[in-house]
Short mmCIF file of C-alpha atoms in Angstrom, two decimals:
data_model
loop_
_atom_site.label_atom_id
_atom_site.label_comp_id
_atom_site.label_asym_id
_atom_site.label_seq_id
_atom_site.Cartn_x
_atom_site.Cartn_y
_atom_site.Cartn_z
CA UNK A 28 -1.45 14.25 6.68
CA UNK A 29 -4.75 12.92 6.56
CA UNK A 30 -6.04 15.59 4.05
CA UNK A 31 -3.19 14.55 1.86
CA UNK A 32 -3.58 10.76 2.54
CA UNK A 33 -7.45 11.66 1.36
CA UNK A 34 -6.75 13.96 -1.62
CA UNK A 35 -4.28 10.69 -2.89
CA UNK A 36 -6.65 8.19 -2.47
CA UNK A 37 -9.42 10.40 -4.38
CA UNK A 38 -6.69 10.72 -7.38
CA UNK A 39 -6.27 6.77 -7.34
CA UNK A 40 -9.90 5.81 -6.95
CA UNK A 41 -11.57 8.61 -9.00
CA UNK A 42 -9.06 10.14 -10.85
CA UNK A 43 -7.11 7.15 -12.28
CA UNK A 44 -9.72 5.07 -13.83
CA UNK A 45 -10.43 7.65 -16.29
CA UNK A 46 -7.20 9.19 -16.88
CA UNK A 47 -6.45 7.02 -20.09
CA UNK A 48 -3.33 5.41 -20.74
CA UNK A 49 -1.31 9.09 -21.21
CA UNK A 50 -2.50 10.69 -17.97
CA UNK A 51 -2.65 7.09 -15.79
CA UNK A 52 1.36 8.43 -14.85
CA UNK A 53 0.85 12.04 -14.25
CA UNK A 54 -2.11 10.54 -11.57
CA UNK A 55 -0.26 8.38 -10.19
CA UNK A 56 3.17 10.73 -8.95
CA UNK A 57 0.46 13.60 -8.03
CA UNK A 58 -0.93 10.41 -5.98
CA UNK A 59 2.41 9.83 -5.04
CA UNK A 60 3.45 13.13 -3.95
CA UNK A 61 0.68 13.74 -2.08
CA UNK A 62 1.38 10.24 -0.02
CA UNK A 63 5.04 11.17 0.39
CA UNK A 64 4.13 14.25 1.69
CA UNK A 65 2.16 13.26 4.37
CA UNK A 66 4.86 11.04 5.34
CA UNK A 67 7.08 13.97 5.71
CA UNK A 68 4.69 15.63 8.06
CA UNK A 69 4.27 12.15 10.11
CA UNK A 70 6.30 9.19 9.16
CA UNK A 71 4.05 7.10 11.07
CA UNK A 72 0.98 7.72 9.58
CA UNK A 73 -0.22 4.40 9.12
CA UNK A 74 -2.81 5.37 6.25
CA UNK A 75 -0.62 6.87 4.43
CA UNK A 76 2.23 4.50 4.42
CA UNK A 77 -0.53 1.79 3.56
CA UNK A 78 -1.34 3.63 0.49
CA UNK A 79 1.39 4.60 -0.97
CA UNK A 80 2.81 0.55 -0.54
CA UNK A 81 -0.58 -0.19 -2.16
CA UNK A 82 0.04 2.23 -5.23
CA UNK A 83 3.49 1.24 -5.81
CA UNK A 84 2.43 -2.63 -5.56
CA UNK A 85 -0.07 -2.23 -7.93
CA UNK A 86 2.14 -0.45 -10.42
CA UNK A 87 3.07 -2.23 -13.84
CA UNK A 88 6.06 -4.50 -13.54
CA UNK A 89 7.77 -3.51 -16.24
CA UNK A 90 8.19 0.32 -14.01
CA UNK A 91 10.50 -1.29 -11.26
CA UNK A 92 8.94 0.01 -8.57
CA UNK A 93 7.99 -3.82 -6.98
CA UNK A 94 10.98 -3.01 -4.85
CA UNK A 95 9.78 0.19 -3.55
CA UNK A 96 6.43 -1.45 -2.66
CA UNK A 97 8.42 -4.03 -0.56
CA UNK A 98 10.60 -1.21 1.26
CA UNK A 99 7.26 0.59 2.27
CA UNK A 100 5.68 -2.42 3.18
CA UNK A 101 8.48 -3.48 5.87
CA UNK A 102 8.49 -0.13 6.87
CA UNK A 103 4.16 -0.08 7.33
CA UNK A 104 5.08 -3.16 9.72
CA UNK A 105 7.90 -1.66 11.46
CA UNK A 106 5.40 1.57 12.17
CA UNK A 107 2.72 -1.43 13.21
CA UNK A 108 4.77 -3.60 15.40
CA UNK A 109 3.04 -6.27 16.86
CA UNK A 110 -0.39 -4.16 16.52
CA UNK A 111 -3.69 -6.38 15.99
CA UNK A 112 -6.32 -3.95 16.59
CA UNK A 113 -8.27 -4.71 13.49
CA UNK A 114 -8.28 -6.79 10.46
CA UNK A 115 -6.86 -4.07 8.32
CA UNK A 116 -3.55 -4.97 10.21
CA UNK A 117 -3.13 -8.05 8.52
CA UNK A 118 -3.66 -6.42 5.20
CA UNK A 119 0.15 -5.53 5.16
CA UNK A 120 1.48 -9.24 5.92
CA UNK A 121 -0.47 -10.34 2.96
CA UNK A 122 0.77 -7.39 0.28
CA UNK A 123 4.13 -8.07 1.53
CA UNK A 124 4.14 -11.67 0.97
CA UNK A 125 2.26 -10.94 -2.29
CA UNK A 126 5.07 -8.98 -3.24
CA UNK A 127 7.89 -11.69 -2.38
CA UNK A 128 6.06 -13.99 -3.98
CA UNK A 129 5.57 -11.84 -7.68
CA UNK A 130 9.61 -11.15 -7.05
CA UNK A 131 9.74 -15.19 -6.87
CA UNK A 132 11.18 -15.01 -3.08
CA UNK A 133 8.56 -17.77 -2.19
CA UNK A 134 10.10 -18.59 1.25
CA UNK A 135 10.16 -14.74 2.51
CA UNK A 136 6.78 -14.56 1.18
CA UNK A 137 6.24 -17.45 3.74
CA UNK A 138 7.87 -16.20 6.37
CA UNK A 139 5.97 -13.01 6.20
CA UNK A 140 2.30 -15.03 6.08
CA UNK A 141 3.13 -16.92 9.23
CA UNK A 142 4.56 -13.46 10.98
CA UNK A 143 1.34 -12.16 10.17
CA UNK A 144 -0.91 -15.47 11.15
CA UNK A 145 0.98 -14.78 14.33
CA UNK A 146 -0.89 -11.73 15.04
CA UNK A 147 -3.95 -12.90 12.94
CA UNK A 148 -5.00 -16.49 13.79
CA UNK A 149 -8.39 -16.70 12.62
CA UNK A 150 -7.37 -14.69 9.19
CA UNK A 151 -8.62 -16.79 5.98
CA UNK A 152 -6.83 -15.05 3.40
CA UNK A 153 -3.33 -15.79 5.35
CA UNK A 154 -4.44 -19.43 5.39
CA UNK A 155 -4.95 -19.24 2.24
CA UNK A 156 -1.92 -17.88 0.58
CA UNK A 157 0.55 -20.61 2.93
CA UNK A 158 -1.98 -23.34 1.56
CA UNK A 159 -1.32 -21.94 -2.07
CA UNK A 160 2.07 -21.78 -1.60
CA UNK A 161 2.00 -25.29 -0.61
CA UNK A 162 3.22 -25.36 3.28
CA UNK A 163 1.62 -25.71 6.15
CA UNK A 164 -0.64 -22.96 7.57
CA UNK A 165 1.23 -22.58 10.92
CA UNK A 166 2.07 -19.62 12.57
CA UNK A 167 5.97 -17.99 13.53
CA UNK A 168 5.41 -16.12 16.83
CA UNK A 169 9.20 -16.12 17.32
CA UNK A 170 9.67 -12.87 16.10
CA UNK A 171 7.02 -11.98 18.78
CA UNK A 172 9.96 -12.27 21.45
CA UNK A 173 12.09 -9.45 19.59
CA UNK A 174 12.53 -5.92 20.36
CA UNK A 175 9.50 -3.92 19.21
CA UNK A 176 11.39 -2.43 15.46
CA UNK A 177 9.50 0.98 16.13
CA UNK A 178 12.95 2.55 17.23
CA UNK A 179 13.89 1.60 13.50
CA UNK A 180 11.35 3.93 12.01
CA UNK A 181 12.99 6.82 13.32
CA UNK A 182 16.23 5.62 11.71
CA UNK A 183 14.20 5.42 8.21
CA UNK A 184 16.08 8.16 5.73
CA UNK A 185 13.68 11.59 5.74
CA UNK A 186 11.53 11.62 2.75
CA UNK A 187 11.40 14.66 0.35
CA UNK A 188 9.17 17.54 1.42
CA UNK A 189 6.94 19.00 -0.89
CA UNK A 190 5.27 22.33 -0.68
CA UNK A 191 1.88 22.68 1.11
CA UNK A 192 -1.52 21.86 -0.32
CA UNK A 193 -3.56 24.85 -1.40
CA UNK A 194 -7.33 23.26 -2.43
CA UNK A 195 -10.37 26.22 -3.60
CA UNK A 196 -13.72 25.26 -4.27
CA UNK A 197 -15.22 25.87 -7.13
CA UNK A 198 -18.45 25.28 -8.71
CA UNK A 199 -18.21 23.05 -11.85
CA UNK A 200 -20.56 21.82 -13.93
CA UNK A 201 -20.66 19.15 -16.85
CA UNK A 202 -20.79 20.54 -20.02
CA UNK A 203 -21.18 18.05 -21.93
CA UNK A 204 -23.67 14.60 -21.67
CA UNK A 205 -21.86 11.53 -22.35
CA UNK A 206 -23.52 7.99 -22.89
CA UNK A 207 -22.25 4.79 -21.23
CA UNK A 208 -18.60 4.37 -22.19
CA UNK A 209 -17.50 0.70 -23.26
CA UNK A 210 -13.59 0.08 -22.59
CA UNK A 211 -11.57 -1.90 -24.82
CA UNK A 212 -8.88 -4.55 -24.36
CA UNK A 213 -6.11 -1.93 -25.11
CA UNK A 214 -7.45 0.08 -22.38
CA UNK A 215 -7.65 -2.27 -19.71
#
């Protein structure tokens, strides 16, 4: 899983800015594949889960897939439980919320802010987004008292298998020199 959770994040960071607008899709489902797959080897796989929420969050509204992002997200926090370990934990509260809040579910973007403020006291972008969304910057540690929702993981639908990974290494060379390249606004 992790090779795949690295070749996907090497498509979206290297691959995808230079795709152009009629290969951005064909990155982003190898991308995808590649995330899903390693999901199907470990469903757990934190990484992996976090990415693949990332890439669907960060699609283009008008592809639908806010939804999925949300789904993956809940399911990154079931897989995390009450874990606190680093900051990168609280990175999921505040994509989740994000995504409530794009979808115009304000209050469950709340709730999920103070979940995670819970965990993450001292975390200034959590402040931040309650004091945006106008409330109060206090924490819910009620759902701290629940049964851990790990056991719900394991009830998650299997995800789609793909076939393994074969990667060769080659050596490649530029052929041809290319000057500084200046991106326009239909680009972006």
């Amino acid at each position: 899983p992790d090779v795949r959770v690295g070749l996907a994040q090497v498509l979206i960071r290297c691959q995808l800015p230079l795709a152009g607008v009629t290969g951005i899709m064909a990155v982003i489902g190898e991308a995808e594949s590649e995330l899903r797959a390693a999901l199907a080897a470990e469903a757990g796989h934190w990484n992996a889960r976090f990415t693949l929420a990332v890439l669907l969050r960060n699609m283009p509204a008008m592809l639908g897939r806010g939804e999925d992002a949300v789904r993956e997200f809940e399911r990154l926090l079931a897989v995390q439980g009450r874990r606190a370990e680093g900051p990168h934990h609280a990175l999921p509260y505040i994509h989740l919320g994000d995504a409530h809040e794009a979808a115009g579910r304000r209050s469950s973007a709340v709730a999920v802010w103070r979940r995670g403020l819970a965990l993450f006291p001292a975390y200034p972008e959590l402040v931040r987004r309650l004091e945006a969304a106008g409330v109060e910057a206090v924490a819910d540690s009620s759902w701290l008292t629940q049964p851990d929702t790990a056991a719900a993981v394991r009830e998650l639908p299997p995800v789609i298998a793909f076939a393994p990974l074969r990667a060769e290494a080659a050596n490649h060379q530029l052929q041809e020199t290319r000057p500084g390249t200046t991106l326009r606004r239909l680009d972006v």
